[in-house]
mmCIF file with all atom_site columns, C-alpha atoms in Angstrom:
data_model
loop_
_atom_site.group_PDB
_atom_site.id
_atom_site.type_symbol
_atom_site.label_atom_id
_atom_site.label_alt_id
_atom_site.label_comp_id
_atom_site.label_asym_id
_atom_site.label_entity_id
_atom_site.label_seq_id
_atom_site.pdbx_PDB_ins_code
_atom_site.Cartn_x
_atom_site.Cartn_y
_atom_site.Cartn_z
_atom_site.occupancy
_atom_site.B_iso_or_equiv
_atom_site.pdbx_formal_charge
_atom_site.auth_seq_id
_atom_site.auth_comp_id
_atom_site.auth_asym_id
_atom_site.auth_atom_id
_atom_site.pdbx_PDB_model_num
ATOM 1   C CA . MET A 1 1   ? 51.742 17.465 -99.187  1.00 55.00 ? 1   MET A CA 1
ATOM 2   C CA . GLY A 1 2   ? 52.322 13.798 -100.045 1.00 71.00 ? 2   GLY A CA 1
ATOM 3   C CA . ASP A 1 3   ? 53.866 12.821 -96.704  1.00 93.00 ? 3   ASP A CA 1
ATOM 4   C CA . VAL A 1 4   ? 52.708 10.011 -94.486  1.00 98.00 ? 4   VAL A CA 1
ATOM 5   C CA . LEU A 1 5   ? 51.265 11.742 -91.430  1.00 99.00 ? 5   LEU A CA 1
ATOM 6   C CA . LEU A 1 6   ? 51.112 11.343 -87.653  1.00 99.00 ? 6   LEU A CA 1
ATOM 7   C CA . PHE A 1 7   ? 48.122 13.236 -86.217  1.00 99.00 ? 7   PHE A CA 1
ATOM 8   C CA . ASP A 1 8   ? 48.221 14.465 -82.640  1.00 99.00 ? 8   ASP A CA 1
ATOM 9   C CA . ALA A 1 9   ? 45.110 14.959 -80.508  1.00 98.00 ? 9   ALA A CA 1
ATOM 10  C CA . SER A 1 10  ? 44.688 18.629 -81.425  1.00 98.00 ? 10  SER A CA 1
ATOM 11  C CA . SER A 1 11  ? 44.693 17.870 -85.138  1.00 98.00 ? 11  SER A CA 1
ATOM 12  C CA . LEU A 1 12  ? 42.432 14.824 -84.838  1.00 98.00 ? 12  LEU A CA 1
ATOM 13  C CA . LEU A 1 13  ? 39.938 16.784 -82.748  1.00 97.00 ? 13  LEU A CA 1
ATOM 14  C CA . LEU A 1 14  ? 39.910 19.580 -85.322  1.00 97.00 ? 14  LEU A CA 1
ATOM 15  C CA . LEU A 1 15  ? 39.273 17.091 -88.150  1.00 98.00 ? 15  LEU A CA 1
ATOM 16  C CA . LEU A 1 16  ? 36.359 15.653 -86.155  1.00 96.00 ? 16  LEU A CA 1
ATOM 17  C CA . LYS A 1 17  ? 34.905 19.134 -85.627  1.00 93.00 ? 17  LYS A CA 1
ATOM 18  C CA . LEU A 1 18  ? 35.330 19.988 -89.306  1.00 96.00 ? 18  LEU A CA 1
ATOM 19  C CA . ARG A 1 19  ? 33.891 16.591 -90.300  1.00 95.00 ? 19  ARG A CA 1
ATOM 20  C CA . LYS A 1 20  ? 36.826 16.099 -92.651  1.00 97.00 ? 20  LYS A CA 1
ATOM 21  C CA . LEU A 1 21  ? 38.150 12.649 -91.906  1.00 96.00 ? 21  LEU A CA 1
ATOM 22  C CA . LYS A 1 22  ? 39.619 11.611 -95.256  1.00 96.00 ? 22  LYS A CA 1
ATOM 23  C CA . PRO A 1 23  ? 43.148 12.857 -94.397  1.00 97.00 ? 23  PRO A CA 1
ATOM 24  C CA . LEU A 1 24  ? 43.287 10.193 -91.684  1.00 97.00 ? 24  LEU A CA 1
ATOM 25  C CA . ASN A 1 25  ? 43.047 7.259  -94.101  1.00 96.00 ? 25  ASN A CA 1
ATOM 26  C CA . ASN A 1 26  ? 46.138 5.052  -93.890  1.00 95.00 ? 26  ASN A CA 1
ATOM 27  C CA . ASN A 1 27  ? 47.968 7.580  -91.744  1.00 98.00 ? 27  ASN A CA 1
ATOM 28  C CA . TYR A 1 28  ? 48.982 7.329  -88.087  1.00 99.00 ? 28  TYR A CA 1
ATOM 29  C CA . ILE A 1 29  ? 48.024 8.273  -84.553  1.00 99.00 ? 29  ILE A CA 1
ATOM 30  C CA . HIS A 1 30  ? 49.719 7.734  -81.195  1.00 98.00 ? 30  HIS A CA 1
ATOM 31  C CA . TRP A 1 31  ? 47.727 5.298  -79.027  1.00 96.00 ? 31  TRP A CA 1
ATOM 32  C CA . LEU A 1 32  ? 47.344 7.996  -76.355  1.00 96.00 ? 32  LEU A CA 1
ATOM 33  C CA . THR A 1 33  ? 45.652 10.261 -78.917  1.00 97.00 ? 33  THR A CA 1
ATOM 34  C CA . ILE A 1 34  ? 42.488 8.188  -78.641  1.00 96.00 ? 34  ILE A CA 1
ATOM 35  C CA . TYR A 1 35  ? 42.150 8.886  -74.925  1.00 96.00 ? 35  TYR A CA 1
ATOM 36  C CA . GLU A 1 36  ? 43.129 12.528 -75.182  1.00 97.00 ? 36  GLU A CA 1
ATOM 37  C CA . VAL A 1 37  ? 40.446 13.103 -77.823  1.00 98.00 ? 37  VAL A CA 1
ATOM 38  C CA . VAL A 1 38  ? 37.862 11.272 -75.691  1.00 98.00 ? 38  VAL A CA 1
ATOM 39  C CA . ASN A 1 39  ? 38.912 13.474 -72.771  1.00 98.00 ? 39  ASN A CA 1
ATOM 40  C CA . ALA A 1 40  ? 38.447 16.629 -74.878  1.00 98.00 ? 40  ALA A CA 1
ATOM 41  C CA . ILE A 1 41  ? 34.991 15.416 -75.951  1.00 98.00 ? 41  ILE A CA 1
ATOM 42  C CA . TRP A 1 42  ? 34.114 14.682 -72.313  1.00 98.00 ? 42  TRP A CA 1
ATOM 43  C CA . LYS A 1 43  ? 35.257 18.176 -71.344  1.00 98.00 ? 43  LYS A CA 1
ATOM 44  C CA . GLU A 1 44  ? 33.098 19.799 -74.040  1.00 97.00 ? 44  GLU A CA 1
ATOM 45  C CA . ALA A 1 45  ? 30.056 17.732 -73.042  1.00 98.00 ? 45  ALA A CA 1
ATOM 46  C CA . PHE A 1 46  ? 30.260 17.581 -69.273  1.00 97.00 ? 46  PHE A CA 1
ATOM 47  C CA . LEU A 1 47  ? 32.282 20.614 -68.183  1.00 98.00 ? 47  LEU A CA 1
ATOM 48  C CA . ILE A 1 48  ? 31.786 23.262 -70.852  1.00 98.00 ? 48  ILE A CA 1
ATOM 49  C CA . GLY A 1 49  ? 28.383 22.130 -72.105  1.00 97.00 ? 49  GLY A CA 1
ATOM 50  C CA . SER A 1 50  ? 29.110 23.036 -75.733  1.00 97.00 ? 50  SER A CA 1
ATOM 51  C CA . ILE A 1 51  ? 27.727 19.648 -76.829  1.00 97.00 ? 51  ILE A CA 1
ATOM 52  C CA . ASN A 1 52  ? 25.263 17.307 -75.152  1.00 97.00 ? 52  ASN A CA 1
ATOM 53  C CA . ALA A 1 53  ? 25.991 13.774 -73.958  1.00 97.00 ? 53  ALA A CA 1
ATOM 54  C CA . GLU A 1 54  ? 24.333 12.172 -76.986  1.00 98.00 ? 54  GLU A CA 1
ATOM 55  C CA . GLU A 1 55  ? 26.441 14.263 -79.380  1.00 97.00 ? 55  GLU A CA 1
ATOM 56  C CA . ALA A 1 56  ? 29.526 13.268 -77.401  1.00 97.00 ? 56  ALA A CA 1
ATOM 57  C CA . ARG A 1 57  ? 28.609 9.576  -77.757  1.00 97.00 ? 57  ARG A CA 1
ATOM 58  C CA . LYS A 1 58  ? 28.158 9.994  -81.511  1.00 96.00 ? 58  LYS A CA 1
ATOM 59  C CA . ILE A 1 59  ? 31.544 11.658 -81.845  1.00 96.00 ? 59  ILE A CA 1
ATOM 60  C CA . VAL A 1 60  ? 33.148 8.835  -79.856  1.00 96.00 ? 60  VAL A CA 1
ATOM 61  C CA . ASP A 1 61  ? 31.457 6.359  -82.225  1.00 96.00 ? 61  ASP A CA 1
ATOM 62  C CA . VAL A 1 62  ? 33.072 8.164  -85.161  1.00 96.00 ? 62  VAL A CA 1
ATOM 63  C CA . LEU A 1 63  ? 36.398 8.066  -83.322  1.00 96.00 ? 63  LEU A CA 1
ATOM 64  C CA . ARG A 1 64  ? 36.011 4.302  -82.888  1.00 95.00 ? 64  ARG A CA 1
ATOM 65  C CA . ASP A 1 65  ? 35.468 3.969  -86.639  1.00 95.00 ? 65  ASP A CA 1
ATOM 66  C CA . ILE A 1 66  ? 38.543 6.090  -87.332  1.00 95.00 ? 66  ILE A CA 1
ATOM 67  C CA . ILE A 1 67  ? 40.677 3.627  -85.409  1.00 93.00 ? 67  ILE A CA 1
ATOM 68  C CA . ASP A 1 68  ? 39.871 1.075  -88.125  1.00 91.00 ? 68  ASP A CA 1
ATOM 69  C CA . VAL A 1 69  ? 41.397 3.241  -90.890  1.00 94.00 ? 69  VAL A CA 1
ATOM 70  C CA . VAL A 1 70  ? 44.506 4.579  -89.150  1.00 98.00 ? 70  VAL A CA 1
ATOM 71  C CA . ASN A 1 71  ? 47.661 2.913  -87.927  1.00 98.00 ? 71  ASN A CA 1
ATOM 72  C CA . VAL A 1 72  ? 48.101 3.196  -84.161  1.00 98.00 ? 72  VAL A CA 1
ATOM 73  C CA . LEU A 1 73  ? 51.647 3.598  -82.853  1.00 98.00 ? 73  LEU A CA 1
ATOM 74  C CA . SER A 1 74  ? 52.992 2.920  -79.372  1.00 98.00 ? 74  SER A CA 1
ATOM 75  C CA . PRO A 1 75  ? 55.864 4.801  -77.742  1.00 97.00 ? 75  PRO A CA 1
ATOM 76  C CA . HIS A 1 76  ? 56.908 1.620  -75.921  1.00 97.00 ? 76  HIS A CA 1
ATOM 77  C CA . SER A 1 77  ? 60.632 0.965  -76.304  1.00 97.00 ? 77  SER A CA 1
ATOM 78  C CA . HIS A 1 78  ? 61.270 4.640  -77.144  1.00 98.00 ? 78  HIS A CA 1
ATOM 79  C CA . GLU A 1 79  ? 61.236 5.896  -73.542  1.00 98.00 ? 79  GLU A CA 1
ATOM 80  C CA . HIS A 1 80  ? 64.909 6.928  -73.373  1.00 99.00 ? 80  HIS A CA 1
ATOM 81  C CA . GLU A 1 81  ? 64.733 8.723  -76.706  1.00 99.00 ? 81  GLU A CA 1
ATOM 82  C CA . ILE A 1 82  ? 61.534 10.473 -75.585  1.00 99.00 ? 82  ILE A CA 1
ATOM 83  C CA . LEU A 1 83  ? 63.205 11.700 -72.402  1.00 99.00 ? 83  LEU A CA 1
ATOM 84  C CA . GLU A 1 84  ? 66.262 12.938 -74.317  1.00 99.00 ? 84  GLU A CA 1
ATOM 85  C CA . THR A 1 85  ? 64.116 14.636 -76.971  1.00 99.00 ? 85  THR A CA 1
ATOM 86  C CA . ALA A 1 86  ? 61.995 16.369 -74.319  1.00 99.00 ? 86  ALA A CA 1
ATOM 87  C CA . GLY A 1 87  ? 65.127 17.774 -72.709  1.00 99.00 ? 87  GLY A CA 1
ATOM 88  C CA . LYS A 1 88  ? 66.732 18.738 -76.006  1.00 98.00 ? 88  LYS A CA 1
ATOM 89  C CA . LEU A 1 89  ? 63.672 20.546 -77.391  1.00 98.00 ? 89  LEU A CA 1
ATOM 90  C CA . GLY A 1 90  ? 62.331 21.918 -74.098  1.00 98.00 ? 90  GLY A CA 1
ATOM 91  C CA . ILE A 1 91  ? 58.958 20.184 -74.459  1.00 99.00 ? 91  ILE A CA 1
ATOM 92  C CA . THR A 1 92  ? 56.960 17.740 -72.351  1.00 98.00 ? 92  THR A CA 1
ATOM 93  C CA . ALA A 1 93  ? 57.678 14.030 -72.565  1.00 98.00 ? 93  ALA A CA 1
ATOM 94  C CA . TYR A 1 94  ? 54.145 13.639 -73.923  1.00 97.00 ? 94  TYR A CA 1
ATOM 95  C CA . ASP A 1 95  ? 54.876 16.008 -76.831  1.00 98.00 ? 95  ASP A CA 1
ATOM 96  C CA . ALA A 1 96  ? 58.305 14.452 -77.294  1.00 99.00 ? 96  ALA A CA 1
ATOM 97  C CA . SER A 1 97  ? 56.667 11.051 -77.749  1.00 98.00 ? 97  SER A CA 1
ATOM 98  C CA . TYR A 1 98  ? 54.954 12.400 -80.876  1.00 99.00 ? 98  TYR A CA 1
ATOM 99  C CA . VAL A 1 99  ? 58.227 13.828 -82.168  1.00 99.00 ? 99  VAL A CA 1
ATOM 100 C CA . VAL A 1 100 ? 60.060 10.545 -81.584  1.00 99.00 ? 100 VAL A CA 1
ATOM 101 C CA . LEU A 1 101 ? 57.319 8.439  -83.178  1.00 99.00 ? 101 LEU A CA 1
ATOM 102 C CA . ALA A 1 102 ? 57.283 10.738 -86.200  1.00 99.00 ? 102 ALA A CA 1
ATOM 103 C CA . LYS A 1 103 ? 61.082 10.699 -86.512  1.00 98.00 ? 103 LYS A CA 1
ATOM 104 C CA . ASP A 1 104 ? 61.504 6.965  -86.038  1.00 98.00 ? 104 ASP A CA 1
ATOM 105 C CA . ASN A 1 105 ? 58.707 6.113  -88.484  1.00 98.00 ? 105 ASN A CA 1
ATOM 106 C CA . GLY A 1 106 ? 59.531 8.709  -91.149  1.00 98.00 ? 106 GLY A CA 1
ATOM 107 C CA . LEU A 1 107 ? 56.286 10.622 -90.602  1.00 99.00 ? 107 LEU A CA 1
ATOM 108 C CA . ALA A 1 108 ? 55.351 14.294 -90.686  1.00 99.00 ? 108 ALA A CA 1
ATOM 109 C CA . LEU A 1 109 ? 53.652 15.454 -87.477  1.00 99.00 ? 109 LEU A CA 1
ATOM 110 C CA . VAL A 1 110 ? 50.299 17.212 -87.834  1.00 99.00 ? 110 VAL A CA 1
ATOM 111 C CA . THR A 1 111 ? 49.551 19.440 -84.843  1.00 99.00 ? 111 THR A CA 1
ATOM 112 C CA . GLU A 1 112 ? 47.572 22.579 -84.105  1.00 99.00 ? 112 GLU A CA 1
ATOM 113 C CA . ASP A 1 113 ? 50.000 23.439 -81.299  1.00 98.00 ? 113 ASP A CA 1
ATOM 114 C CA . ALA A 1 114 ? 52.084 26.273 -82.780  1.00 98.00 ? 114 ALA A CA 1
ATOM 115 C CA . GLU A 1 115 ? 54.741 26.049 -80.063  1.00 98.00 ? 115 GLU A CA 1
ATOM 116 C CA . LEU A 1 116 ? 55.177 22.314 -80.625  1.00 98.00 ? 116 LEU A CA 1
ATOM 117 C CA . ARG A 1 117 ? 55.384 22.876 -84.392  1.00 98.00 ? 117 ARG A CA 1
ATOM 118 C CA . ASP A 1 118 ? 58.130 25.461 -83.917  1.00 98.00 ? 118 ASP A CA 1
ATOM 119 C CA . LYS A 1 119 ? 60.187 23.312 -81.560  1.00 99.00 ? 119 LYS A CA 1
ATOM 120 C CA . ALA A 1 120 ? 59.636 19.984 -83.344  1.00 99.00 ? 120 ALA A CA 1
ATOM 121 C CA . ARG A 1 121 ? 60.627 21.525 -86.690  1.00 98.00 ? 121 ARG A CA 1
ATOM 122 C CA . LYS A 1 122 ? 64.246 21.248 -85.492  1.00 96.00 ? 122 LYS A CA 1
ATOM 123 C CA . MET A 1 123 ? 63.993 17.439 -85.774  1.00 98.00 ? 123 MET A CA 1
ATOM 124 C CA . ILE A 1 124 ? 61.077 16.480 -88.027  1.00 99.00 ? 124 ILE A CA 1
ATOM 125 C CA . LYS A 1 125 ? 58.734 17.740 -90.686  1.00 98.00 ? 125 LYS A CA 1
ATOM 126 C CA . VAL A 1 126 ? 55.643 19.361 -89.145  1.00 99.00 ? 126 VAL A CA 1
ATOM 127 C CA . THR A 1 127 ? 52.408 20.751 -90.500  1.00 98.00 ? 127 THR A CA 1
ATOM 128 C CA . SER A 1 128 ? 48.887 21.737 -89.481  1.00 98.00 ? 128 SER A CA 1
ATOM 129 C CA . ILE A 1 129 ? 45.385 20.863 -90.652  1.00 99.00 ? 129 ILE A CA 1
ATOM 130 C CA . SER A 1 130 ? 45.084 24.121 -92.595  1.00 98.00 ? 130 SER A CA 1
ATOM 131 C CA . GLU A 1 131 ? 48.176 23.169 -94.580  1.00 98.00 ? 131 GLU A CA 1
ATOM 132 C CA . ILE A 1 132 ? 46.924 19.696 -95.533  1.00 97.00 ? 132 ILE A CA 1
ATOM 133 C CA . LEU A 1 133 ? 43.291 20.484 -96.369  1.00 96.00 ? 133 LEU A CA 1
#
């Protein structure tokens, strides 16, 4: 693909599950992505039971290492643009923050959320993990 990428939580979680982390190198995540991925890991370990607590800790350790090889972006100072984008595209402010960060930093958004891909495509380049692997 050749683009510089912004990974959302759904795409980062899928890369962790696939154990394919190379696409993350020198690309970007939203700072909230870290906590959303930890929350998804917590849910799988403590609510669903699909992984045990030790496996969850190991995955979080890998996530901590990932933070050293990605650039972490903040939506701070983009709040008005996020609100306007959410209204314009009919998406949540949370999703709009990814769109705005991608647009303002010249990044392609990587998401597994098909609805977000369809709506965000009106403003930015979007893709999914299957398209970049």
